Short mmCIF file of C-alpha atoms and ligand atoms in Angstrom, two decimals:
data_model
loop_
_atom_site.label_atom_id
_atom_site.label_comp_id
_atom_site.label_asym_id
_atom_site.label_seq_id
_atom_site.Cartn_x
_atom_site.Cartn_y
_atom_site.Cartn_z
CA MET A 1 19.68 -2.62 -1.43
CA ARG A 2 19.67 0.62 0.57
CA THR A 3 20.56 0.16 4.23
CA ILE A 4 19.24 2.77 6.62
CA SER A 5 21.58 4.00 9.38
CA HIS A 6 21.06 5.05 12.96
CA PHE A 7 21.71 8.75 13.59
CA ILE A 8 23.85 9.12 16.68
CA ALA A 9 25.85 12.14 17.90
CA GLY A 10 25.18 13.97 14.66
CA ALA A 11 26.39 11.24 12.30
CA ALA A 12 25.03 8.26 10.41
CA VAL A 13 26.01 5.08 12.24
CA GLU A 14 25.73 1.68 10.61
CA GLY A 15 23.90 -0.98 12.59
CA ALA A 16 26.26 -3.57 14.08
CA SER A 17 23.78 -6.13 15.42
CA GLY A 18 23.43 -8.08 12.19
CA ARG A 19 19.66 -7.98 12.70
CA PHE A 20 17.57 -6.04 10.18
CA GLY A 21 13.94 -5.38 9.31
CA ASP A 22 12.56 -5.00 5.79
CA VAL A 23 11.17 -1.64 4.71
CA PHE A 24 8.57 -2.18 2.00
CA ASN A 25 7.10 -0.02 -0.71
CA PRO A 26 3.41 -0.79 0.00
CA ASN A 27 2.44 0.25 -3.53
CA THR A 28 4.47 -2.51 -5.16
CA GLY A 29 4.93 -4.92 -2.27
CA GLU A 30 8.70 -4.83 -2.85
CA VAL A 31 11.35 -4.48 -0.17
CA GLN A 32 13.04 -1.12 -0.83
CA ALA A 33 15.48 -0.92 2.09
CA ARG A 34 16.52 -2.62 5.29
CA VAL A 35 16.68 -1.06 8.71
CA PRO A 36 19.06 -2.18 11.47
CA PHE A 37 17.78 -3.30 14.86
CA ALA A 38 19.92 -1.83 17.63
CA THR A 39 21.57 -3.74 20.44
CA ASP A 40 21.68 -2.54 24.06
CA VAL A 41 25.26 -1.37 23.44
CA GLU A 42 24.28 0.75 20.43
CA LEU A 43 21.45 2.30 22.41
CA ASP A 44 23.87 3.03 25.24
CA VAL A 45 26.28 4.79 22.85
CA ALA A 46 23.40 7.05 21.75
CA VAL A 47 22.34 7.75 25.35
CA GLN A 48 25.89 8.66 26.37
CA ALA A 49 26.16 11.04 23.40
CA ALA A 50 22.79 12.55 24.29
CA ALA A 51 23.83 12.99 27.93
CA ARG A 52 27.01 14.82 26.91
CA ALA A 53 25.15 17.11 24.50
CA GLN A 54 22.35 17.87 26.95
CA VAL A 55 24.47 19.81 29.44
CA GLU A 56 25.52 22.45 26.91
CA TRP A 57 22.08 22.50 25.28
CA ALA A 58 20.27 23.08 28.60
CA ALA A 59 22.65 25.96 29.34
CA THR A 60 21.77 27.63 26.01
CA ASN A 61 19.26 30.38 26.66
CA PRO A 62 15.65 29.66 25.66
CA GLN A 63 15.61 32.28 22.93
CA ARG A 64 18.56 30.66 21.20
CA ARG A 65 16.90 27.28 21.46
CA ALA A 66 13.77 28.83 19.96
CA ARG A 67 15.84 30.16 17.05
CA VAL A 68 16.92 26.62 16.25
CA MET A 69 13.22 25.67 16.17
CA PHE A 70 12.45 28.57 13.82
CA GLU A 71 15.22 27.42 11.50
CA PHE A 72 14.09 23.79 11.74
CA LYS A 73 10.60 24.92 10.67
CA ARG A 74 12.07 26.77 7.67
CA LEU A 75 14.10 23.73 6.62
CA ILE A 76 11.10 21.43 6.83
CA GLU A 77 9.07 23.82 4.71
CA ARG A 78 11.96 23.88 2.23
CA ASP A 79 12.04 20.06 2.09
CA MET A 80 8.30 19.43 2.40
CA ASN A 81 7.92 17.78 -1.01
CA VAL A 82 10.86 15.44 -0.56
CA LEU A 83 9.77 14.45 2.94
CA ALA A 84 6.22 13.77 1.75
CA GLU A 85 7.43 11.63 -1.16
CA ILE A 86 9.63 9.48 1.08
CA LEU A 87 6.88 9.20 3.66
CA SER A 88 4.33 8.06 1.06
CA SER A 89 6.73 5.54 -0.44
CA GLU A 90 7.24 3.78 2.92
CA HIS A 91 3.81 4.25 4.52
CA GLY A 92 1.50 4.15 1.50
CA LYS A 93 -0.61 7.22 2.32
CA VAL A 94 -1.23 9.63 -0.57
CA ILE A 95 1.11 12.61 -1.00
CA ALA A 96 -1.41 15.21 0.19
CA ASP A 97 -1.93 13.18 3.34
CA SER A 98 1.84 12.85 3.87
CA LYS A 99 2.13 16.62 3.63
CA GLY A 100 -0.59 16.84 6.28
CA ASP A 101 1.43 14.44 8.45
CA VAL A 102 4.49 16.71 8.20
CA GLN A 103 2.41 19.88 8.57
CA ARG A 104 0.67 18.75 11.79
CA GLY A 105 4.08 17.99 13.30
CA LEU A 106 5.34 21.36 12.12
CA GLU A 107 2.57 23.07 14.06
CA VAL A 108 4.05 21.64 17.27
CA ILE A 109 7.43 23.06 16.19
CA GLU A 110 5.69 26.43 15.77
CA PHE A 111 4.43 26.09 19.34
CA ALA A 112 7.98 25.22 20.43
CA CYS A 113 9.22 28.46 18.81
CA GLY A 114 7.41 30.25 21.64
CA ILE A 115 9.18 28.28 24.36
CA PRO A 116 10.79 31.28 26.12
CA HIS A 117 7.32 32.56 26.94
CA VAL A 118 5.90 29.17 27.95
CA LEU A 119 8.88 28.35 30.19
CA LYS A 120 8.52 31.48 32.31
CA GLY A 121 8.03 30.39 35.91
CA GLU A 122 5.79 31.76 38.65
CA TYR A 123 6.81 34.43 41.12
CA THR A 124 5.37 35.64 44.40
CA GLU A 125 6.81 38.81 45.76
CA GLY A 126 6.64 39.23 49.55
CA ALA A 127 5.36 35.75 50.44
CA GLY A 128 6.61 36.60 53.97
CA PRO A 129 8.73 39.35 55.46
CA GLY A 130 11.57 39.85 52.97
CA ILE A 131 10.67 36.54 51.35
CA ASP A 132 10.07 35.95 47.66
CA VAL A 133 9.10 32.62 46.13
CA TYR A 134 9.68 31.64 42.55
CA SER A 135 9.47 28.47 40.53
CA MET A 136 11.21 27.37 37.38
CA ARG A 137 10.82 24.50 34.96
CA GLN A 138 14.02 22.63 34.25
CA PRO A 139 14.64 19.92 31.64
CA LEU A 140 14.81 16.28 32.72
CA GLY A 141 18.03 15.35 30.89
CA VAL A 142 17.92 12.56 28.30
CA VAL A 143 14.40 11.58 27.27
CA ALA A 144 13.10 9.13 24.66
CA GLY A 145 10.21 8.68 22.25
CA ILE A 146 8.93 5.45 20.68
CA THR A 147 6.61 6.04 17.73
CA PRO A 148 4.15 4.11 15.52
CA PHE A 149 4.18 3.66 11.75
CA ASN A 150 1.07 5.67 10.97
CA PHE A 151 2.42 9.22 11.50
CA PRO A 152 6.20 8.94 11.01
CA ALA A 153 6.65 12.74 10.89
CA MET A 154 3.93 14.20 13.10
CA ILE A 155 4.28 12.00 16.17
CA PRO A 156 8.08 12.26 16.48
CA MET A 157 7.69 16.06 16.19
CA TRP A 158 4.94 16.06 18.88
CA MET A 159 7.57 14.61 21.16
CA PHE A 160 11.04 15.90 20.30
CA GLY A 161 9.83 19.37 19.27
CA ILE A 162 8.89 20.19 22.83
CA ALA A 163 11.40 17.97 24.62
CA ILE A 164 14.32 19.63 22.83
CA ALA A 165 12.97 23.18 23.01
CA VAL A 166 12.81 22.96 26.82
CA GLY A 167 16.45 21.79 27.00
CA ASN A 168 16.47 18.00 26.92
CA SER A 169 18.31 15.77 24.51
CA PHE A 170 16.30 13.09 22.76
CA ILE A 171 16.50 9.46 21.65
CA LEU A 172 13.90 8.62 19.00
CA LYS A 173 13.04 4.98 18.31
CA PRO A 174 10.76 5.29 15.27
CA SER A 175 8.64 2.56 13.72
CA GLU A 176 10.75 0.05 11.85
CA LYS A 177 8.16 0.10 9.03
CA ASP A 178 8.82 3.67 7.82
CA PRO A 179 12.06 4.86 9.44
CA THR A 180 13.56 7.16 6.78
CA VAL A 181 11.64 10.38 7.47
CA PRO A 182 12.55 10.34 11.20
CA VAL A 183 16.24 10.18 10.23
CA LYS A 184 15.76 13.09 7.81
CA LEU A 185 14.15 15.10 10.60
CA ALA A 186 17.18 14.51 12.84
CA GLU A 187 19.51 15.60 10.04
CA LEU A 188 17.46 18.77 9.56
CA MET A 189 17.50 19.49 13.30
CA MET A 190 21.30 19.49 13.16
CA GLU A 191 21.33 21.63 10.04
CA ALA A 192 19.08 24.03 11.96
CA GLY A 193 21.79 24.44 14.59
CA ALA A 194 21.06 21.88 17.32
CA PRO A 195 24.37 20.49 18.61
CA ALA A 196 25.28 16.92 17.67
CA GLY A 197 23.74 14.47 20.11
CA VAL A 198 20.68 16.58 20.93
CA LEU A 199 18.47 14.47 18.61
CA ASN A 200 19.46 10.85 17.99
CA VAL A 201 17.58 8.17 16.07
CA VAL A 202 18.06 4.55 17.09
CA HIS A 203 16.14 1.95 15.08
CA GLY A 204 14.93 -1.32 16.42
CA ASP A 205 12.29 -3.70 17.67
CA LYS A 206 11.31 -4.86 21.18
CA ASN A 207 14.97 -5.21 22.09
CA ALA A 208 15.66 -1.50 21.51
CA VAL A 209 12.43 -0.56 23.31
CA ASP A 210 13.43 -2.64 26.35
CA ALA A 211 16.90 -1.09 26.33
CA ILE A 212 15.25 2.36 26.45
CA LEU A 213 12.85 1.35 29.21
CA THR A 214 15.63 0.07 31.45
CA HIS A 215 18.44 2.54 30.69
CA PRO A 216 19.28 4.40 33.93
CA LEU A 217 20.08 7.72 32.19
CA ILE A 218 16.77 8.00 30.34
CA ARG A 219 14.42 10.04 32.54
CA ALA A 220 11.18 9.95 30.59
CA VAL A 221 9.63 7.92 27.79
CA SER A 222 6.82 8.99 25.50
CA PHE A 223 5.18 6.17 23.55
CA VAL A 224 2.48 6.05 20.87
CA GLY A 225 1.31 2.74 19.40
CA SER A 226 -1.12 -0.09 20.06
CA SER A 227 -2.66 -0.50 23.51
CA ASP A 228 -1.11 -3.77 24.70
CA ILE A 229 2.36 -2.46 23.93
CA ALA A 230 1.50 0.98 25.37
CA HIS A 231 0.47 -0.74 28.60
CA TYR A 232 3.67 -2.79 28.65
CA VAL A 233 5.78 0.33 28.03
CA TYR A 234 3.95 2.21 30.78
CA GLN A 235 4.39 -0.56 33.33
CA THR A 236 8.00 -1.37 32.49
CA GLY A 237 9.08 2.26 32.22
CA THR A 238 7.47 3.36 35.48
CA ALA A 239 8.81 0.24 37.27
CA ASN A 240 12.25 1.47 36.17
CA GLY A 241 11.66 4.87 37.71
CA LYS A 242 10.82 6.78 34.54
CA ARG A 243 8.11 9.27 33.80
CA VAL A 244 5.99 7.63 31.07
CA GLN A 245 3.13 8.65 28.85
CA ALA A 246 1.89 5.87 26.56
CA MET A 247 -0.85 6.48 24.01
CA GLY A 248 -2.65 3.40 22.66
CA GLY A 249 -5.26 2.28 20.16
CA ALA A 250 -8.70 3.66 19.44
CA LYS A 251 -12.19 2.97 18.20
CA ASN A 252 -13.77 6.36 17.66
CA HIS A 253 -17.53 6.73 17.23
CA GLY A 254 -19.43 9.29 15.19
CA ILE A 255 -22.96 9.87 16.50
CA VAL A 256 -25.42 11.12 13.86
CA LEU A 257 -28.60 12.75 15.15
CA PRO A 258 -31.65 12.96 12.83
CA ASP A 259 -31.25 16.73 12.39
CA ALA A 260 -27.65 16.54 11.09
CA ASP A 261 -26.66 17.90 7.68
CA MET A 262 -26.53 14.50 5.96
CA ASP A 263 -24.61 15.63 2.86
CA GLN A 264 -21.86 16.99 5.08
CA VAL A 265 -21.93 13.96 7.40
CA VAL A 266 -21.37 11.55 4.50
CA LYS A 267 -18.43 13.57 3.16
CA ASP A 268 -16.91 13.85 6.65
CA LEU A 269 -17.44 10.17 7.39
CA SER A 270 -15.93 9.06 4.13
CA GLY A 271 -12.72 11.00 4.74
CA ALA A 272 -12.52 10.03 8.40
CA ALA A 273 -13.28 6.33 7.94
CA PHE A 274 -11.38 5.61 4.72
CA GLY A 275 -8.74 8.36 4.51
CA SER A 276 -5.20 7.02 4.97
CA ALA A 277 -6.81 3.56 4.56
CA GLY A 278 -8.28 3.94 8.05
CA GLU A 279 -4.79 3.84 9.59
CA ARG A 280 -5.35 6.82 11.90
CA CYS A 281 -5.88 6.70 15.63
CA MET A 282 -8.45 9.48 15.17
CA ALA A 283 -10.26 7.75 12.28
CA LEU A 284 -14.02 7.27 12.62
CA PRO A 285 -14.54 3.53 12.05
CA VAL A 286 -17.91 3.41 13.87
CA VAL A 287 -20.97 5.47 12.96
CA VAL A 288 -24.02 5.48 15.22
CA PRO A 289 -27.12 6.89 13.49
CA VAL A 290 -29.96 7.61 15.90
CA GLY A 291 -33.31 6.29 14.67
CA GLN A 292 -34.00 3.78 11.87
CA LYS A 293 -34.84 6.49 9.34
CA THR A 294 -31.52 8.25 9.92
CA ALA A 295 -29.71 4.91 9.67
CA ASP A 296 -31.39 3.87 6.39
CA ASP A 297 -30.78 7.27 4.82
CA LEU A 298 -27.14 7.31 5.96
CA ARG A 299 -26.48 3.77 4.76
CA GLU A 300 -27.80 4.51 1.27
CA ARG A 301 -25.68 7.64 0.98
CA VAL A 302 -22.54 5.95 2.32
CA VAL A 303 -22.88 3.11 -0.19
CA ALA A 304 -23.07 5.68 -3.01
CA GLU A 305 -20.11 7.58 -1.57
CA ILE A 306 -18.00 4.42 -1.35
CA ALA A 307 -18.70 3.72 -5.03
CA SER A 308 -17.12 7.09 -5.85
CA LEU A 309 -13.90 6.46 -3.90
CA LYS A 310 -10.70 5.88 -5.79
CA VAL A 311 -8.05 3.64 -4.27
CA GLY A 312 -4.70 4.16 -5.95
CA ILE A 313 -0.95 4.33 -5.57
CA SER A 314 0.26 6.93 -3.13
CA THR A 315 1.56 9.24 -5.88
CA ASP A 316 -1.78 9.26 -7.74
CA PRO A 317 -3.15 12.79 -7.14
CA ASP A 318 -6.72 11.56 -7.71
CA ALA A 319 -6.55 8.66 -5.24
CA HIS A 320 -8.51 9.09 -2.01
CA TYR A 321 -6.30 6.59 -0.27
CA GLY A 322 -3.45 4.20 -0.99
CA PRO A 323 -2.28 0.80 0.21
CA VAL A 324 -2.04 -0.23 3.87
CA VAL A 325 1.39 -0.51 5.42
CA SER A 326 2.12 -4.24 5.11
CA SER A 327 0.77 -7.50 3.72
CA GLN A 328 0.32 -8.77 7.31
CA HIS A 329 -1.80 -5.76 8.15
CA ARG A 330 -3.84 -6.25 5.00
CA ALA A 331 -4.44 -9.90 5.97
CA LYS A 332 -5.44 -8.84 9.50
CA ILE A 333 -8.04 -6.40 8.15
CA ALA A 334 -9.42 -9.05 5.77
CA ASP A 335 -9.63 -11.45 8.71
CA TYR A 336 -11.66 -8.96 10.74
CA ILE A 337 -14.07 -8.66 7.79
CA ARG A 338 -14.48 -12.44 7.74
CA ILE A 339 -15.07 -12.52 11.50
CA GLY A 340 -17.59 -9.68 11.24
CA GLN A 341 -19.64 -11.76 8.80
CA GLU A 342 -19.39 -14.83 11.02
CA GLU A 343 -20.57 -12.77 13.97
CA GLY A 344 -23.73 -11.91 12.07
CA ALA A 345 -23.11 -8.33 10.95
CA GLU A 346 -24.30 -7.53 7.43
CA LEU A 347 -21.40 -6.93 5.04
CA VAL A 348 -22.92 -4.29 2.76
CA VAL A 349 -19.72 -3.51 0.81
CA ASP A 350 -16.79 -5.95 0.72
CA GLY A 351 -13.39 -4.42 -0.15
CA ARG A 352 -11.37 -7.63 0.12
CA ASP A 353 -11.28 -8.48 -3.57
CA PHE A 354 -9.92 -5.11 -4.63
CA SER A 355 -6.82 -5.29 -6.79
CA LEU A 356 -5.07 -2.44 -8.59
CA GLN A 357 -4.08 -3.16 -12.15
CA GLY A 358 -0.30 -3.09 -12.53
CA TYR A 359 0.14 -3.16 -8.75
CA GLU A 360 -1.24 -6.59 -7.96
CA LYS A 361 1.44 -7.20 -5.32
CA GLY A 362 0.70 -3.91 -3.52
CA PHE A 363 -1.01 -3.98 -0.12
CA PHE A 364 -4.32 -2.57 -1.32
CA ILE A 365 -7.73 -3.20 0.17
CA GLY A 366 -10.99 -1.59 -0.91
CA PRO A 367 -13.43 0.17 1.41
CA SER A 368 -15.84 -2.05 3.36
CA LEU A 369 -19.12 -1.28 5.11
CA PHE A 370 -20.90 -3.27 7.80
CA ASP A 371 -24.44 -2.64 9.04
CA GLY A 372 -26.20 -4.26 11.99
CA VAL A 373 -23.04 -4.29 14.11
CA LYS A 374 -23.74 -5.06 17.79
CA LYS A 375 -21.76 -4.07 20.83
CA ASP A 376 -20.95 -7.65 21.89
CA MET A 377 -19.15 -8.38 18.59
CA LYS A 378 -15.38 -8.81 18.59
CA THR A 379 -15.11 -6.68 15.46
CA TYR A 380 -16.84 -3.83 17.32
CA GLN A 381 -14.81 -4.16 20.48
CA GLU A 382 -11.41 -4.31 18.80
CA GLU A 383 -9.51 -1.84 16.66
CA ILE A 384 -9.38 -2.90 12.99
CA PHE A 385 -7.21 0.01 11.77
CA GLY A 386 -8.27 -0.36 8.15
CA PRO A 387 -10.79 1.05 5.64
CA VAL A 388 -13.78 -0.58 7.30
CA LEU A 389 -16.81 1.42 8.49
CA GLN A 390 -19.26 -0.17 10.93
CA ILE A 391 -22.83 1.05 11.39
CA VAL A 392 -24.18 0.49 14.92
CA ARG A 393 -27.83 1.54 15.03
CA ALA A 394 -29.20 3.26 18.15
CA GLU A 395 -32.78 4.19 19.05
CA SER A 396 -32.03 7.21 21.22
CA PHE A 397 -29.46 9.84 22.10
CA GLU A 398 -28.83 8.08 25.44
CA GLU A 399 -28.22 4.73 23.76
CA ALA A 400 -25.82 6.37 21.28
CA LEU A 401 -23.97 8.27 24.03
CA ALA A 402 -23.51 5.07 26.05
CA LEU A 403 -21.65 3.30 23.22
CA PRO A 404 -18.38 5.30 23.09
CA SER A 405 -18.64 5.89 26.83
CA ALA A 406 -18.62 2.16 27.61
CA HIS A 407 -16.08 1.16 24.96
CA GLN A 408 -12.64 -0.02 26.14
CA TYR A 409 -11.00 2.70 24.02
CA GLY A 410 -11.59 6.38 24.67
CA ASN A 411 -9.54 8.39 22.21
CA GLY A 412 -12.14 10.51 20.45
CA ALA A 413 -15.82 10.75 19.54
CA ALA A 414 -17.79 13.06 17.28
CA ILE A 415 -21.40 14.17 17.16
CA PHE A 416 -23.16 15.49 14.06
CA THR A 417 -26.19 17.64 14.78
CA ARG A 418 -27.68 21.11 14.42
CA ASN A 419 -28.89 21.00 18.02
CA GLY A 420 -26.50 22.96 20.24
CA ARG A 421 -27.97 21.65 23.45
CA ALA A 422 -27.56 18.00 22.39
CA ALA A 423 -24.00 18.67 21.24
CA ARG A 424 -23.15 20.39 24.52
CA GLU A 425 -24.63 17.53 26.52
CA PHE A 426 -22.68 14.99 24.47
CA ALA A 427 -19.38 16.84 24.89
CA ALA A 428 -19.90 17.13 28.64
CA ARG A 429 -20.92 13.53 29.29
CA VAL A 430 -19.09 11.30 26.80
CA ASN A 431 -16.33 9.24 28.41
CA VAL A 432 -13.49 9.91 25.94
CA GLY A 433 -10.56 12.34 25.76
CA MET A 434 -11.26 14.34 22.57
CA VAL A 435 -14.63 15.39 21.16
CA GLY A 436 -15.68 16.74 17.79
CA ILE A 437 -18.89 18.68 17.23
CA ASN A 438 -19.57 18.46 13.51
CA VAL A 439 -15.81 17.83 13.25
CA PRO A 440 -15.05 14.22 12.28
CA ILE A 441 -11.38 14.06 13.31
CA PRO A 442 -11.02 16.32 16.35
CA VAL A 443 -7.23 16.29 16.61
CA PRO A 444 -6.57 19.33 18.81
CA VAL A 445 -4.34 22.13 17.50
CA ALA A 446 -0.73 22.13 18.69
CA TYR A 447 -1.21 24.63 21.52
CA HIS A 448 -3.96 22.48 23.04
CA THR A 449 -3.12 18.90 23.97
CA PHE A 450 -3.72 15.46 22.50
CA GLY A 451 -4.69 12.46 24.57
CA GLY A 452 -7.34 9.80 24.97
CA TRP A 453 -8.86 8.09 28.00
CA LYS A 454 -9.23 4.48 29.14
CA ARG A 455 -7.13 2.02 27.10
CA SER A 456 -6.23 4.77 24.63
CA ALA A 457 -3.66 6.31 26.99
CA PHE A 458 -1.68 5.28 30.06
CA GLY A 459 -0.18 8.02 32.20
CA ASP A 460 -1.39 11.42 33.30
CA THR A 461 -0.12 13.92 30.76
CA ASN A 462 -1.14 14.49 27.17
CA GLN A 463 1.01 15.06 24.12
CA HIS A 464 2.12 18.59 23.10
CA GLY A 465 0.84 21.99 24.24
CA VAL A 466 1.43 22.99 27.85
CA GLU A 467 0.96 19.36 28.97
CA GLY A 468 3.92 18.43 26.78
CA VAL A 469 6.02 21.10 28.46
CA LYS A 470 5.03 19.69 31.86
CA PHE A 471 5.90 16.16 30.79
CA TYR A 472 9.42 17.08 29.69
CA THR A 473 10.29 19.37 32.61
CA LYS A 474 10.39 19.28 36.39
CA VAL A 475 9.52 22.15 38.67
CA LYS A 476 11.94 23.68 41.14
CA THR A 477 10.61 26.17 43.65
CA VAL A 478 12.91 28.63 45.38
CA THR A 479 12.07 30.42 48.63
CA ALA A 480 14.48 33.33 49.06
CA ARG A 481 14.93 35.63 52.03
CA TRP A 482 17.06 38.74 52.01
CA PRO A 483 16.75 39.90 55.64
CA GLU A 484 17.81 43.26 56.92
CA GLY A 485 20.07 43.63 59.99
CA GLU A 486 21.01 40.96 62.60
CA VAL A 487 21.18 37.20 62.06
CA GLY A 488 18.01 35.69 63.63
CA ASP A 489 17.68 32.70 66.00
CA SER A 490 17.54 29.16 64.66
CA SER A 491 14.06 27.76 64.33
CA PHE A 492 13.28 24.07 64.59
CA VAL A 493 9.63 24.48 63.74
CA ILE A 494 8.32 24.20 60.18
CA PRO A 495 7.93 27.77 58.85
CA THR A 496 4.36 29.00 58.40
CA MET A 497 3.06 32.35 57.20
CA LYS A 498 1.41 34.25 60.05
P1 NAD B 501 2.80 -0.84 17.46
O1 NAD B 501 2.29 -0.88 18.86
O2 NAD B 501 2.94 -2.11 16.71
O3 NAD B 501 4.25 -0.16 17.42
C1 NAD B 501 4.53 1.05 18.08
C2 NAD B 501 5.99 1.08 18.48
O4 NAD B 501 6.25 0.00 19.39
C3 NAD B 501 6.94 0.89 17.31
O5 NAD B 501 8.05 1.75 17.45
C4 NAD B 501 7.37 -0.58 17.42
O6 NAD B 501 8.67 -0.82 16.94
C5 NAD B 501 7.31 -0.82 18.91
N1 NAD B 501 7.00 -2.22 19.24
C6 NAD B 501 6.39 -3.13 18.44
N2 NAD B 501 6.27 -4.30 19.08
C7 NAD B 501 6.79 -4.14 20.31
C8 NAD B 501 6.94 -4.99 21.44
N3 NAD B 501 6.50 -6.25 21.43
N4 NAD B 501 7.51 -4.49 22.55
C9 NAD B 501 7.94 -3.21 22.58
N5 NAD B 501 7.82 -2.36 21.53
C10 NAD B 501 7.25 -2.81 20.41
O7 NAD B 501 1.86 0.20 16.68
P2 NAD B 501 1.83 0.50 15.13
O8 NAD B 501 1.24 -0.65 14.41
O9 NAD B 501 3.14 1.03 14.67
O10 NAD B 501 0.81 1.75 15.11
C11 NAD B 501 -0.58 1.59 15.08
C12 NAD B 501 -1.18 1.70 16.46
O11 NAD B 501 -0.85 2.95 17.06
C13 NAD B 501 -2.69 1.68 16.43
O12 NAD B 501 -3.16 0.90 17.50
C14 NAD B 501 -3.08 3.13 16.60
O13 NAD B 501 -4.37 3.36 17.15
C15 NAD B 501 -2.03 3.58 17.54
N6 NAD B 501 -1.87 5.02 17.52
C16 NAD B 501 -2.31 5.72 18.61
C17 NAD B 501 -2.21 7.10 18.62
C18 NAD B 501 -2.66 7.88 19.80
O14 NAD B 501 -2.25 9.02 19.94
N7 NAD B 501 -3.48 7.34 20.68
C19 NAD B 501 -1.66 7.77 17.52
C20 NAD B 501 -1.22 7.01 16.43
C21 NAD B 501 -1.33 5.64 16.45
#
């Protein structure tokens, strides 16, 4: 059996803890590799290596650091097919979707290629007599990222792409469910010219996460995962004096007004609810049609659309989506479907009995559709993270707007309409962090920033874009005076500008 290694100080390092996790192939249900779980000592070795590398790396001028990013981008494009195949084999998403995962991360690397421009500070000439003031952004030192299983390429690149470009060194603790691509990314970063120790990958479970959250040399921690763990990471990391951003779960709503282009809505919904087996934090698992006629029409079309979906192995080019990540996750989704029925929602399409011929042990689950879902139901309030679409009927725009606004999660929401005024009103008033107008999955482009509200994110800064640069740097402001002539008298009063 293949054993995955940590990647520390530019070299593969075998795990010494004796504790391992299984890495499955979700298509077949077989264990394909094992991944070591790091001890505190192994984490410390990586942090010390990162701290040594960071000094030289921070002293490298920004343009040279950007050149490493340009080369890293070229290498990823070179290896795109291989990366996507590995990613699909551990995650279960179809190859085209895996390429999208890599590509969306690559777009953050493209942003990082422009780091010399973004890092330029501010300057005020003549802030007082002979006085100039300027500010600069300096790296924090060693920083860390803890990432979820569902985007094993994109989310690590959101984090380390910017952190490294601004002059930090990085410890990545990827998901133990699909850890191979993150290691490949670290190898490529070195091949691109980053010194050994600038990007390290340490695998593990809660133990490794706790070691990161309490290590005195780690200055900042970026986390993406489920909300309870995000909250724990935020509280523990900040209590240990670290800067922390922790993105959590989601339950995104799509509001459908009666004037929407229904053909387009159904296509968009289908991709956003069932694509990647619903394992996306920006999936649209809740649709809110406004008015009974809209709801009936939508339901009929969605049922027909579901019948046309093909669930298949991740290498099947015709499959719309593949298996979910684990048998436990499959069981959890099936359990939510059972609870939804018990709560009184109408199960219009039941995907639980789906089985793929020849792959009976794979973690497949068919698409499911609920109608008549109410806001007090557990299955509405919680994140299912599977191919399950819930219809929540609303009578008015105000009632529809109130649903995502009051929900515990606030990652994203979308509205489908031809009415510009209604769309504008929705975008302005809805209580979530990212909004789509006739866009089902409004993941912002790399040079904007990604982040939800409420229990979808803890901390003040978003991922990537300028907010990412702020998160991984600290500001230093210099007030400089170059006086002419005699030395002046001492002043014991705080200086003010007259
Ligand atoms: P998860 O919370 O189980 O795991 C995330 C990370 O935390 C992993 O690296 C894991 O090893 C670690 N971890 C697991 N248990 C831990 C514990 N008890 N203590 C400390 N660390 C622990 O999440 P997941 O299942 O890998 O990913 C799916 C979740 O991530 C969903 O809730 C999804 O909505 C969310 N997500 C959010 C965003 C976002 O940007 N808001 C993006 C992607 C995924």
